[in-house]
Coordinates of C-alpha atoms in Angstrom, one line a residue:
M14 CA -61.3 28.3 -6.5
T15 CA -59.8 25.4 -8.4
A16 CA -61.1 21.9 -8.0
P17 CA -59.4 19.4 -5.7
S18 CA -56.9 17.0 -7.2
Y19 CA -59.2 14.0 -7.2
T20 CA -60.6 11.8 -10.0
S21 CA -62.7 8.6 -10.1
A22 CA -62.8 6.8 -13.5
I23 CA -66.1 5.3 -14.4
S24 CA -66.4 2.6 -17.1
D25 CA -69.1 0.9 -19.1
T26 CA -66.9 -2.3 -19.1
P27 CA -67.4 -4.2 -15.8
L28 CA -64.6 -5.7 -13.7
L29 CA -63.8 -9.4 -14.2
G30 CA -65.0 -11.3 -11.2
E31 CA -63.2 -14.6 -11.9
T32 CA -59.9 -16.4 -11.4
I33 CA -57.0 -16.3 -13.8
G34 CA -57.6 -19.9 -14.6
A35 CA -61.3 -19.4 -15.4
N36 CA -60.4 -16.4 -17.6
L37 CA -57.9 -18.5 -19.5
E38 CA -60.5 -21.2 -20.1
R39 CA -62.9 -18.7 -21.6
T40 CA -60.2 -17.5 -23.9
V41 CA -59.3 -21.1 -25.0
A42 CA -63.0 -21.9 -25.6
R43 CA -63.3 -18.8 -27.9
W44 CA -59.9 -18.7 -29.6
G45 CA -58.4 -22.2 -29.2
D46 CA -57.0 -22.3 -32.7
R47 CA -55.3 -18.9 -32.6
E48 CA -51.6 -18.6 -31.7
A49 CA -51.1 -17.9 -28.0
L50 CA -47.3 -18.0 -27.3
V51 CA -44.2 -17.8 -29.4
D52 CA -40.8 -18.4 -27.8
V53 CA -38.5 -17.1 -30.5
P54 CA -35.1 -18.2 -29.2
T55 CA -36.2 -21.9 -28.9
H56 CA -38.4 -21.8 -32.1
R57 CA -41.4 -23.1 -30.1
R58 CA -45.0 -22.0 -30.5
W59 CA -48.4 -22.8 -29.0
T60 CA -52.0 -22.2 -30.0
Y61 CA -54.4 -21.5 -27.1
S62 CA -55.6 -25.1 -27.1
E63 CA -52.0 -26.4 -27.0
L64 CA -51.1 -23.9 -24.3
D65 CA -54.1 -25.0 -22.2
V66 CA -53.0 -28.7 -22.5
E67 CA -49.5 -27.9 -21.3
V68 CA -50.6 -25.6 -18.5
D69 CA -53.0 -28.3 -17.2
E70 CA -50.2 -30.9 -17.4
L71 CA -47.9 -28.8 -15.3
A72 CA -50.8 -28.0 -12.9
L73 CA -51.4 -31.7 -12.4
G74 CA -47.7 -32.2 -11.9
L75 CA -47.8 -29.6 -9.1
L76 CA -50.8 -31.4 -7.5
E77 CA -49.0 -34.7 -7.7
L78 CA -46.1 -33.0 -5.9
G79 CA -48.5 -32.1 -3.1
I80 CA -48.6 -28.4 -3.6
A81 CA -51.6 -27.1 -1.6
K82 CA -53.7 -24.0 -2.2
G83 CA -51.9 -21.0 -0.8
E84 CA -48.5 -22.7 -0.8
R85 CA -45.7 -20.7 -2.4
V86 CA -44.0 -21.7 -5.6
G87 CA -41.0 -19.6 -6.7
I88 CA -39.8 -18.9 -10.2
W89 CA -36.2 -17.7 -10.7
S90 CA -35.5 -17.3 -14.4
P91 CA -35.2 -14.9 -17.3
N92 CA -38.0 -14.9 -19.8
C93 CA -38.9 -18.2 -21.4
A94 CA -42.0 -20.2 -22.2
E95 CA -41.8 -22.3 -19.0
W96 CA -42.2 -19.0 -17.0
V97 CA -45.5 -18.5 -18.7
L98 CA -46.6 -22.1 -18.2
L99 CA -45.8 -21.9 -14.5
Q100 CA -47.6 -18.6 -14.2
Y101 CA -50.9 -20.1 -15.3
A102 CA -50.4 -23.5 -13.8
T103 CA -49.9 -22.1 -10.3
A104 CA -53.0 -19.9 -10.8
K105 CA -55.1 -22.9 -11.7
I106 CA -54.2 -24.7 -8.5
G107 CA -54.3 -21.7 -6.2
A108 CA -50.6 -21.7 -5.4
V109 CA -48.9 -18.4 -4.8
L110 CA -46.3 -17.7 -7.5
V111 CA -43.3 -15.9 -6.0
N112 CA -41.3 -13.9 -8.6
V113 CA -37.6 -14.0 -7.9
N114 CA -35.6 -11.2 -9.5
P115 CA -33.2 -12.8 -12.0
A116 CA -30.5 -10.3 -10.9
Y117 CA -30.6 -11.5 -7.3
R118 CA -27.6 -13.2 -5.8
S119 CA -27.4 -15.9 -3.1
H120 CA -28.0 -13.5 -0.1
E121 CA -31.1 -12.0 -1.7
L122 CA -32.3 -15.4 -2.9
A123 CA -32.1 -16.9 0.6
Y124 CA -34.0 -14.0 2.1
V125 CA -36.9 -14.3 -0.5
I126 CA -37.1 -18.1 0.0
N127 CA -37.3 -17.9 3.8
Q128 CA -39.4 -14.7 4.0
S129 CA -42.1 -16.0 1.6
G130 CA -41.9 -19.6 2.9
L131 CA -41.2 -21.2 -0.5
R132 CA -42.1 -24.8 -0.7
L133 CA -40.9 -25.3 -4.3
L134 CA -38.4 -23.3 -6.5
V135 CA -38.4 -23.6 -10.3
S136 CA -35.2 -22.2 -11.5
A137 CA -33.1 -21.7 -14.7
V138 CA -29.8 -23.4 -14.6
Q139 CA -27.8 -20.4 -15.7
H140 CA -28.0 -17.2 -17.8
K141 CA -25.1 -15.0 -18.9
T142 CA -22.9 -14.7 -15.8
S143 CA -25.6 -16.0 -13.4
D144 CA -25.0 -19.5 -12.1
Y145 CA -28.4 -20.1 -10.7
R146 CA -27.8 -23.8 -9.7
G147 CA -24.6 -22.9 -7.9
M148 CA -26.4 -20.2 -5.9
V149 CA -29.4 -22.5 -5.1
E150 CA -27.0 -25.1 -3.8
Q151 CA -25.1 -22.5 -1.8
V152 CA -28.2 -21.4 0.2
R153 CA -30.3 -24.5 0.2
G154 CA -29.0 -25.7 3.6
D155 CA -30.1 -22.4 5.1
C156 CA -33.7 -22.7 3.7
P157 CA -35.3 -25.5 5.7
G158 CA -38.8 -24.9 4.2
L159 CA -37.7 -25.4 0.6
S160 CA -38.7 -29.0 -0.1
D161 CA -38.1 -29.2 -3.9
V162 CA -36.0 -27.5 -6.6
V163 CA -36.8 -28.0 -10.3
Y164 CA -34.5 -26.9 -13.0
I165 CA -36.0 -25.7 -16.4
G166 CA -34.7 -27.8 -19.3
E167 CA -33.5 -30.6 -17.1
Q168 CA -34.9 -34.0 -16.1
S169 CA -36.5 -32.5 -12.9
W170 CA -38.7 -30.3 -15.1
T171 CA -39.6 -33.2 -17.4
D172 CA -40.4 -35.4 -14.4
L173 CA -42.6 -32.7 -12.9
V174 CA -44.7 -32.5 -16.1
A175 CA -44.7 -36.2 -16.6
N176 CA -45.9 -36.9 -13.1
G177 CA -49.1 -35.0 -13.9
S178 CA -50.1 -37.8 -16.3
R179 CA -50.8 -39.9 -13.2
V180 CA -53.3 -37.4 -11.8
D181 CA -56.9 -37.5 -12.8
H182 CA -58.2 -34.2 -14.3
V183 CA -61.0 -34.4 -11.8
R184 CA -58.5 -33.3 -9.1
L185 CA -57.7 -30.2 -11.0
H186 CA -61.4 -29.3 -11.3
E187 CA -61.9 -30.0 -7.6
R188 CA -59.0 -27.6 -6.7
E189 CA -60.3 -24.9 -9.1
A190 CA -63.7 -25.1 -7.4
L191 CA -62.0 -24.1 -4.1
L192 CA -60.5 -20.9 -5.5
G193 CA -61.8 -17.3 -5.3
A194 CA -60.9 -14.2 -7.2
D195 CA -59.7 -12.5 -4.1
D196 CA -57.2 -15.2 -3.1
P197 CA -53.5 -14.3 -3.1
I198 CA -51.9 -15.6 -6.2
N199 CA -48.6 -13.7 -6.6
I200 CA -45.8 -12.2 -4.5
Q201 CA -43.5 -9.7 -6.1
Y202 CA -40.6 -8.3 -4.2
T203 CA -40.2 -4.5 -4.6
S204 CA -36.7 -3.2 -4.9
G205 CA -36.1 -1.7 -1.5
T206 CA -33.8 1.3 -1.3
T207 CA -33.0 0.5 2.4
G208 CA -32.9 -3.0 4.0
F209 CA -34.5 -6.0 2.3
P210 CA -37.3 -5.8 -0.3
K211 CA -40.9 -6.2 0.7
G212 CA -43.2 -8.9 -0.9
A213 CA -46.2 -7.2 -2.5
T214 CA -49.0 -9.8 -2.4
L215 CA -51.5 -9.6 -5.3
S216 CA -54.7 -11.5 -5.9
H217 CA -56.3 -12.9 -9.1
H218 CA -58.7 -9.9 -9.0
N219 CA -55.7 -7.4 -8.7
I220 CA -53.6 -8.6 -11.6
L221 CA -56.2 -10.1 -13.9
N222 CA -58.2 -6.9 -14.0
N223 CA -55.2 -4.7 -14.4
G224 CA -53.9 -6.7 -17.3
F225 CA -57.4 -6.7 -18.9
F226 CA -57.9 -3.0 -18.7
V227 CA -54.4 -2.2 -19.9
G228 CA -55.4 -4.3 -22.9
E229 CA -58.7 -2.6 -23.3
L230 CA -57.1 0.9 -23.4
V231 CA -54.8 -0.1 -26.2
H232 CA -57.7 -1.9 -28.0
Y233 CA -56.3 -5.5 -28.0
S234 CA -58.1 -8.2 -29.7
E235 CA -57.4 -11.8 -30.9
L236 CA -55.6 -10.2 -33.9
D237 CA -52.8 -8.6 -31.8
R238 CA -49.3 -10.0 -31.3
I239 CA -47.4 -8.5 -28.4
C240 CA -43.6 -8.4 -28.3
I241 CA -42.6 -8.6 -24.7
P242 CA -38.9 -7.9 -24.1
V243 CA -39.5 -6.7 -20.5
P244 CA -39.0 -9.2 -17.7
F245 CA -41.8 -11.5 -16.7
Y246 CA -40.7 -11.4 -13.1
H247 CA -42.1 -7.9 -12.9
C248 CA -45.7 -6.8 -13.4
F249 CA -44.7 -5.2 -16.7
G250 CA -44.1 -8.6 -18.3
M251 CA -46.5 -11.0 -16.5
V252 CA -49.5 -8.6 -16.1
M253 CA -49.3 -5.9 -18.7
G254 CA -47.9 -8.4 -21.1
N255 CA -49.2 -11.9 -20.5
L256 CA -52.5 -11.2 -18.7
A257 CA -53.4 -8.4 -21.1
A258 CA -52.8 -10.9 -24.0
T259 CA -54.6 -13.9 -22.6
S260 CA -57.6 -11.9 -21.5
H261 CA -58.0 -10.8 -25.1
G262 CA -57.0 -13.8 -27.1
A263 CA -53.8 -12.0 -28.3
C264 CA -50.4 -13.7 -28.8
M265 CA -47.4 -13.4 -26.5
V266 CA -44.1 -13.2 -28.3
I267 CA -40.8 -13.7 -26.3
P268 CA -38.0 -12.1 -28.4
A269 CA -35.1 -13.2 -26.0
P270 CA -34.4 -14.3 -22.5
S271 CA -33.4 -10.8 -21.5
F272 CA -33.4 -7.5 -23.4
D273 CA -31.6 -7.5 -26.7
P274 CA -32.4 -4.6 -29.0
A275 CA -31.6 -6.4 -32.2
A276 CA -33.5 -9.6 -31.2
T277 CA -36.5 -7.4 -30.2
L278 CA -36.7 -5.7 -33.5
A279 CA -36.1 -9.0 -35.4
A280 CA -39.0 -10.6 -33.5
V281 CA -41.3 -7.7 -34.3
Q282 CA -40.4 -8.0 -38.0
D283 CA -40.5 -11.8 -38.3
E284 CA -43.6 -12.4 -36.1
Q285 CA -45.5 -9.4 -37.4
C286 CA -46.1 -8.0 -34.0
T287 CA -48.7 -5.2 -33.6
S288 CA -47.5 -4.1 -30.1
L289 CA -44.1 -3.6 -28.5
Y290 CA -43.3 -3.0 -24.8
G291 CA -40.3 -1.3 -23.2
V292 CA -38.9 1.3 -20.8
P293 CA -37.5 4.4 -22.5
T294 CA -33.9 3.2 -22.4
M295 CA -35.0 0.1 -24.3
F296 CA -36.5 2.2 -27.1
I297 CA -33.5 4.4 -27.1
G298 CA -31.3 1.3 -27.5
E299 CA -33.5 0.0 -30.4
L300 CA -33.5 3.4 -32.2
G301 CA -29.8 3.6 -31.7
L302 CA -29.0 0.4 -33.7
A303 CA -26.8 1.1 -36.7
D304 CA -29.1 -0.9 -38.9
F305 CA -32.3 0.3 -37.3
A306 CA -33.7 1.4 -40.7
D307 CA -33.3 -2.1 -42.1
Y308 CA -36.0 -3.6 -39.9
D309 CA -39.6 -3.7 -41.2
L310 CA -41.7 -2.5 -38.3
T311 CA -44.8 -1.5 -40.2
S312 CA -46.9 -4.2 -38.5
L313 CA -46.7 -2.2 -35.3
R314 CA -49.6 0.1 -34.3
T315 CA -49.3 0.3 -30.5
G316 CA -47.3 -0.6 -27.5
I317 CA -46.6 0.5 -23.9
M318 CA -43.8 2.6 -22.5
A319 CA -43.4 2.7 -18.8
G320 CA -40.9 2.7 -15.9
S321 CA -39.6 6.2 -16.3
P322 CA -40.5 9.4 -18.2
C323 CA -40.1 9.4 -22.0
P324 CA -38.1 12.2 -23.6
V325 CA -40.1 14.1 -26.2
E326 CA -37.6 13.4 -29.0
V327 CA -37.6 9.7 -28.2
M328 CA -41.5 9.6 -28.3
K329 CA -41.5 11.4 -31.6
R330 CA -39.2 8.8 -33.2
V331 CA -41.2 5.9 -31.7
V332 CA -44.4 7.2 -33.2
A333 CA -42.9 8.2 -36.6
E334 CA -40.1 5.6 -37.2
M335 CA -41.5 2.6 -35.3
H336 CA -45.1 3.2 -36.6
M337 CA -46.4 3.1 -33.0
A338 CA -49.0 5.9 -33.4
E339 CA -51.1 4.5 -30.6
V340 CA -48.3 3.9 -28.1
A341 CA -49.4 4.4 -24.5
I342 CA -47.6 5.6 -21.4
C343 CA -48.4 3.7 -18.2
Y344 CA -47.6 4.7 -14.6
G345 CA -47.9 2.6 -11.5
M346 CA -46.0 0.4 -9.0
T347 CA -45.8 -3.2 -8.0
E348 CA -48.1 -2.6 -5.1
T349 CA -50.9 -1.5 -7.4
S350 CA -50.7 -4.5 -9.8
P351 CA -49.2 -2.2 -11.4
V352 CA -51.0 0.4 -13.5
S353 CA -52.8 3.3 -11.9
T354 CA -52.8 5.9 -14.7
M355 CA -52.5 5.5 -18.5
T356 CA -52.6 7.6 -21.6
R357 CA -55.3 6.8 -24.2
S358 CA -54.8 6.1 -27.9
D359 CA -56.1 9.5 -29.0
D360 CA -53.9 11.5 -26.6
D361 CA -51.5 13.9 -28.3
L362 CA -47.7 13.9 -28.1
A363 CA -47.7 16.5 -25.2
R364 CA -50.0 14.3 -23.1
R365 CA -47.8 11.3 -23.7
T366 CA -44.5 13.0 -22.8
E367 CA -45.6 15.6 -20.2
T368 CA -48.1 13.4 -18.3
V369 CA -48.7 9.7 -17.3
G370 CA -52.3 9.9 -18.5
R371 CA -55.5 9.7 -16.6
T372 CA -56.8 7.4 -13.9
M373 CA -57.5 3.8 -15.0
P374 CA -61.1 2.5 -15.2
H375 CA -62.8 1.8 -11.9
L376 CA -59.9 3.4 -9.9
E377 CA -59.6 6.6 -7.9
S378 CA -56.6 9.0 -7.8
K379 CA -55.8 12.0 -5.6
V380 CA -52.9 14.2 -4.8
V381 CA -52.3 15.1 -1.2
D382 CA -50.1 17.3 1.0
P383 CA -47.6 14.8 2.4
A384 CA -47.6 16.7 5.7
T385 CA -51.3 17.0 6.3
G386 CA -52.8 14.3 4.1
L387 CA -55.3 16.8 2.7
T388 CA -56.1 16.8 -1.0
V389 CA -54.4 19.7 -2.8
R390 CA -55.9 21.9 -5.5
R391 CA -55.4 21.1 -9.2
G392 CA -51.9 22.0 -10.4
E393 CA -50.4 21.9 -6.9
P394 CA -47.7 19.3 -6.2
G395 CA -48.2 16.6 -3.6
E396 CA -48.1 12.9 -3.1
L397 CA -50.1 10.7 -5.5
C398 CA -52.4 8.2 -3.9
T399 CA -54.5 5.5 -5.6
R400 CA -57.5 3.4 -4.5
G401 CA -59.4 0.5 -6.0
H402 CA -59.3 -3.0 -7.2
T403 CA -55.5 -2.9 -8.0
V404 CA -54.3 -2.1 -4.5
M405 CA -52.4 -5.1 -3.2
L406 CA -53.6 -7.3 -0.3
G407 CA -50.5 -6.2 1.6
Y408 CA -46.8 -6.9 2.1
W409 CA -46.4 -10.6 2.8
D410 CA -46.2 -11.3 6.5
E411 CA -45.4 -7.6 7.2
P412 CA -48.5 -5.9 8.6
E413 CA -46.7 -2.9 10.0
K414 CA -45.1 -2.0 6.7
T415 CA -48.4 -2.6 5.0
A416 CA -50.0 -0.1 7.3
E417 CA -47.3 2.5 6.4
A418 CA -48.2 2.2 2.7
I419 CA -52.0 1.7 2.8
D420 CA -54.0 4.0 5.0
A421 CA -57.2 3.2 6.9
A422 CA -59.3 4.3 3.9
R423 CA -57.4 1.8 1.6
W424 CA -55.5 4.6 -0.2
M425 CA -52.1 3.4 -1.5
H426 CA -49.5 6.1 -0.9
T427 CA -47.1 5.9 -3.8
G428 CA -44.2 8.1 -2.5
D429 CA -44.3 9.9 -5.9
L430 CA -44.7 13.7 -6.2
A431 CA -47.3 14.6 -8.8
T432 CA -49.6 17.3 -10.1
M433 CA -53.1 16.8 -11.6
D434 CA -54.4 19.2 -14.2
G435 CA -57.9 20.4 -14.9
D436 CA -58.6 17.4 -17.2
G437 CA -57.4 14.9 -14.7
Y438 CA -54.0 14.2 -16.4
V439 CA -51.3 13.3 -13.9
N440 CA -47.7 14.5 -14.1
I441 CA -45.0 12.8 -12.0
V442 CA -42.5 15.4 -10.9
G443 CA -40.3 13.2 -8.8
R444 CA -40.1 10.9 -5.8
I445 CA -40.6 12.5 -2.4
K446 CA -37.1 11.2 -1.5
D447 CA -35.7 12.5 -4.9
L448 CA -36.9 16.1 -4.4
V449 CA -33.8 18.4 -4.2
I450 CA -34.1 21.4 -1.9
R451 CA -31.4 23.9 -2.9
G452 CA -31.2 27.0 -0.7
G453 CA -34.8 26.7 0.1
E454 CA -36.0 26.2 -3.5
N455 CA -37.7 22.9 -4.5
V456 CA -36.1 21.4 -7.6
Y457 CA -37.7 18.5 -9.4
P458 CA -35.0 16.5 -11.2
R459 CA -37.4 15.4 -13.9
E460 CA -37.9 19.0 -15.1
V461 CA -34.1 19.6 -15.3
E462 CA -33.7 16.2 -17.1
E463 CA -36.3 17.1 -19.7
F464 CA -34.6 20.4 -20.4
L465 CA -31.2 18.8 -20.8
Y466 CA -32.6 16.2 -23.3
G467 CA -32.8 19.1 -25.7
H468 CA -29.0 19.4 -25.8
P469 CA -27.8 18.0 -29.3
D470 CA -25.0 15.9 -27.8
I471 CA -27.0 14.3 -24.9
A472 CA -28.5 10.9 -25.4
D473 CA -29.7 10.3 -21.9
V474 CA -29.5 12.2 -18.6
S475 CA -30.3 11.7 -14.9
V476 CA -30.1 14.4 -12.3
V477 CA -29.6 13.8 -8.5
G478 CA -29.0 16.0 -5.5
V479 CA -25.7 15.9 -3.7
P480 CA -24.7 17.4 -0.3
D481 CA -23.6 21.1 -0.3
E482 CA -22.4 23.1 2.8
K483 CA -23.8 26.4 1.5
Y484 CA -27.1 25.4 -0.1
G485 CA -27.9 22.1 1.6
E486 CA -28.0 20.4 -1.8
E487 CA -26.7 21.0 -5.3
L488 CA -27.5 19.3 -8.6
M489 CA -25.4 16.8 -10.4
A490 CA -26.2 15.7 -13.9
W491 CA -25.1 12.2 -15.0
I492 CA -24.9 12.3 -18.8
V493 CA -24.7 9.7 -21.5
L494 CA -23.4 11.3 -24.8
K495 CA -24.6 10.4 -28.3
P496 CA -22.1 8.6 -30.5
D497 CA -19.4 10.9 -31.9
A498 CA -20.5 13.7 -29.7
E499 CA -18.1 16.4 -28.5
P500 CA -16.9 16.1 -24.9
L501 CA -19.1 17.9 -22.4
D502 CA -18.1 19.4 -19.1
A503 CA -20.0 21.3 -16.4
E504 CA -19.1 24.7 -17.9
A505 CA -20.5 23.7 -21.2
V506 CA -23.7 22.4 -19.6
R507 CA -24.1 25.6 -17.6
A508 CA -23.6 27.7 -20.8
F509 CA -26.4 25.7 -22.4
C510 CA -28.7 26.3 -19.5
A511 CA -27.9 30.0 -19.0
G512 CA -30.9 32.3 -19.4
K513 CA -33.2 29.3 -20.2
I514 CA -33.9 27.8 -16.8
A515 CA -33.7 29.3 -13.3
H516 CA -30.2 29.6 -12.0
Y517 CA -30.9 27.3 -9.0
K518 CA -32.0 24.5 -11.5
V519 CA -28.6 24.6 -13.3
P520 CA -26.4 21.5 -12.4
R521 CA -23.3 22.5 -10.6
Y522 CA -21.7 19.1 -11.4
V523 CA -21.6 17.0 -14.6
H524 CA -20.5 13.4 -14.8
V525 CA -20.3 11.7 -18.2
V526 CA -21.0 8.0 -18.1
D527 CA -21.7 5.1 -20.5
G528 CA -24.9 4.2 -18.7
F529 CA -26.7 4.4 -15.4
P530 CA -27.1 1.9 -12.6
M531 CA -30.5 0.3 -13.4
T532 CA -33.0 -2.1 -11.9
V533 CA -33.9 -5.1 -14.0
T534 CA -37.1 -3.3 -14.9
G535 CA -35.3 -0.3 -16.3
K536 CA -35.7 2.1 -13.4
I537 CA -32.6 4.2 -12.6
R538 CA -31.1 3.6 -9.2
K539 CA -30.8 7.2 -8.0
V540 CA -30.0 6.2 -4.5
E541 CA -27.0 4.3 -5.7
M542 CA -26.0 7.3 -7.9
R543 CA -26.2 9.7 -5.0
E544 CA -24.0 7.5 -2.9
A545 CA -21.5 7.2 -5.8
A546 CA -21.6 11.0 -6.4
V547 CA -20.4 11.7 -2.9
E548 CA -17.4 9.6 -3.5
I549 CA -16.7 10.8 -7.0
L550 CA -16.9 14.5 -6.0
G551 CA -15.1 13.9 -2.6
L552 CA -18.0 15.6 -0.7
P553 CA -18.6 15.4 3.0
T554 CA -21.7 13.3 3.8

């Protein structure tokens, strides 16, 4: 009989039992003269000693404003140095940093402000088509708990920092003495598919250790320079990026306020970055630049790809042409700080494209039957669950929804369908809600997508289930074509599939698009695609 789908990952490296502020202080003491942060668009850079001074100034300014331990401070901005400063300043005074998605509009902003009980909002003025100031003013009257708004780059920000000069450093030390590693320190709103998003509440212990062990597994040291084009508002940027860097004395490099493939590669080249982050669509965008070959990327050795599965051909090019031989695949969710499984630097190409790695140090993973809750055997599909120091404290002020996600034994139920092989490698085969059941056959969209990536004219593909009177559901492939590719229709796609995959896995419908509806973190909005598909195809709901 095969073993159960359960692993526990031991480690000779102990967990960090300290606050984020204390960890930063240890890094400053050890590597104060090394470069800590580079904001490429504004040509600003800080050593760790300089960063420490500015973080403390901002922390003192927050104390002067009267921000108490546990009070919520929001940040609504694309990536910038001030985002990083506020992340560490709030940690030092024990305020809970609330990350507001830069893509939100006024309705969502008002919900987050009121649901989290924001006392202070730090906001960008504008970015691209987003008029942040206008939206803040639009909702402020409906947010009675919001006492103060500070705009980055304006006098209110300057005043906030300057006011800290009137506060004795002793007050900061006194506040830090009241903080514990298990205190809540961050609220991140998950992108809800129905209703409003939920605020995953994370502690110092949650996110500091997750960032630290991500850095350990890609072998970060004070010599590394990490290019971070992924958003800070999400764990990918602020935990896997910033906290992985500062817990190892590495340098954080901000290539642009939001993702720009050319700016990203220019930053890697000019700042001699050793690591690059991104979701697969970001790497596809970088590799697709007409002048890609003109960038010198030889400084790279590693990086992290996460958010969605990586096509084999894309991974091959990332390793060979971007020099990222040690690139890692990470899997997780906001509620788990975020990383639960990760590939290791010596894993082969198959492990990095067919799996999401093994369980992270000090964590447990299991795959269970969604109906019974019992652990399935190795190789059998079921719901992936994770347990350990990364599991969130809960959803902010929503105990019932917390209980739905975290069971009595503190297992976080991910909602992802997965298999675990004999060596403990996990393969995500889809979301429970994305599973397509066609005529009684279970179809995992990921498997079909991976096959279609092999078509010479297809650059990207996403498969969803759509209603069907005869079979219950049918498959629809949304396809992005490569430049100069021949037009593709359903008949051509079916011909490509014929005899190579089971007939029930062959998409009945094909829809060619320029891109997919995406979250800010690069995840494809399949719910939105399914809704649009019904209208596009004129199907009954």
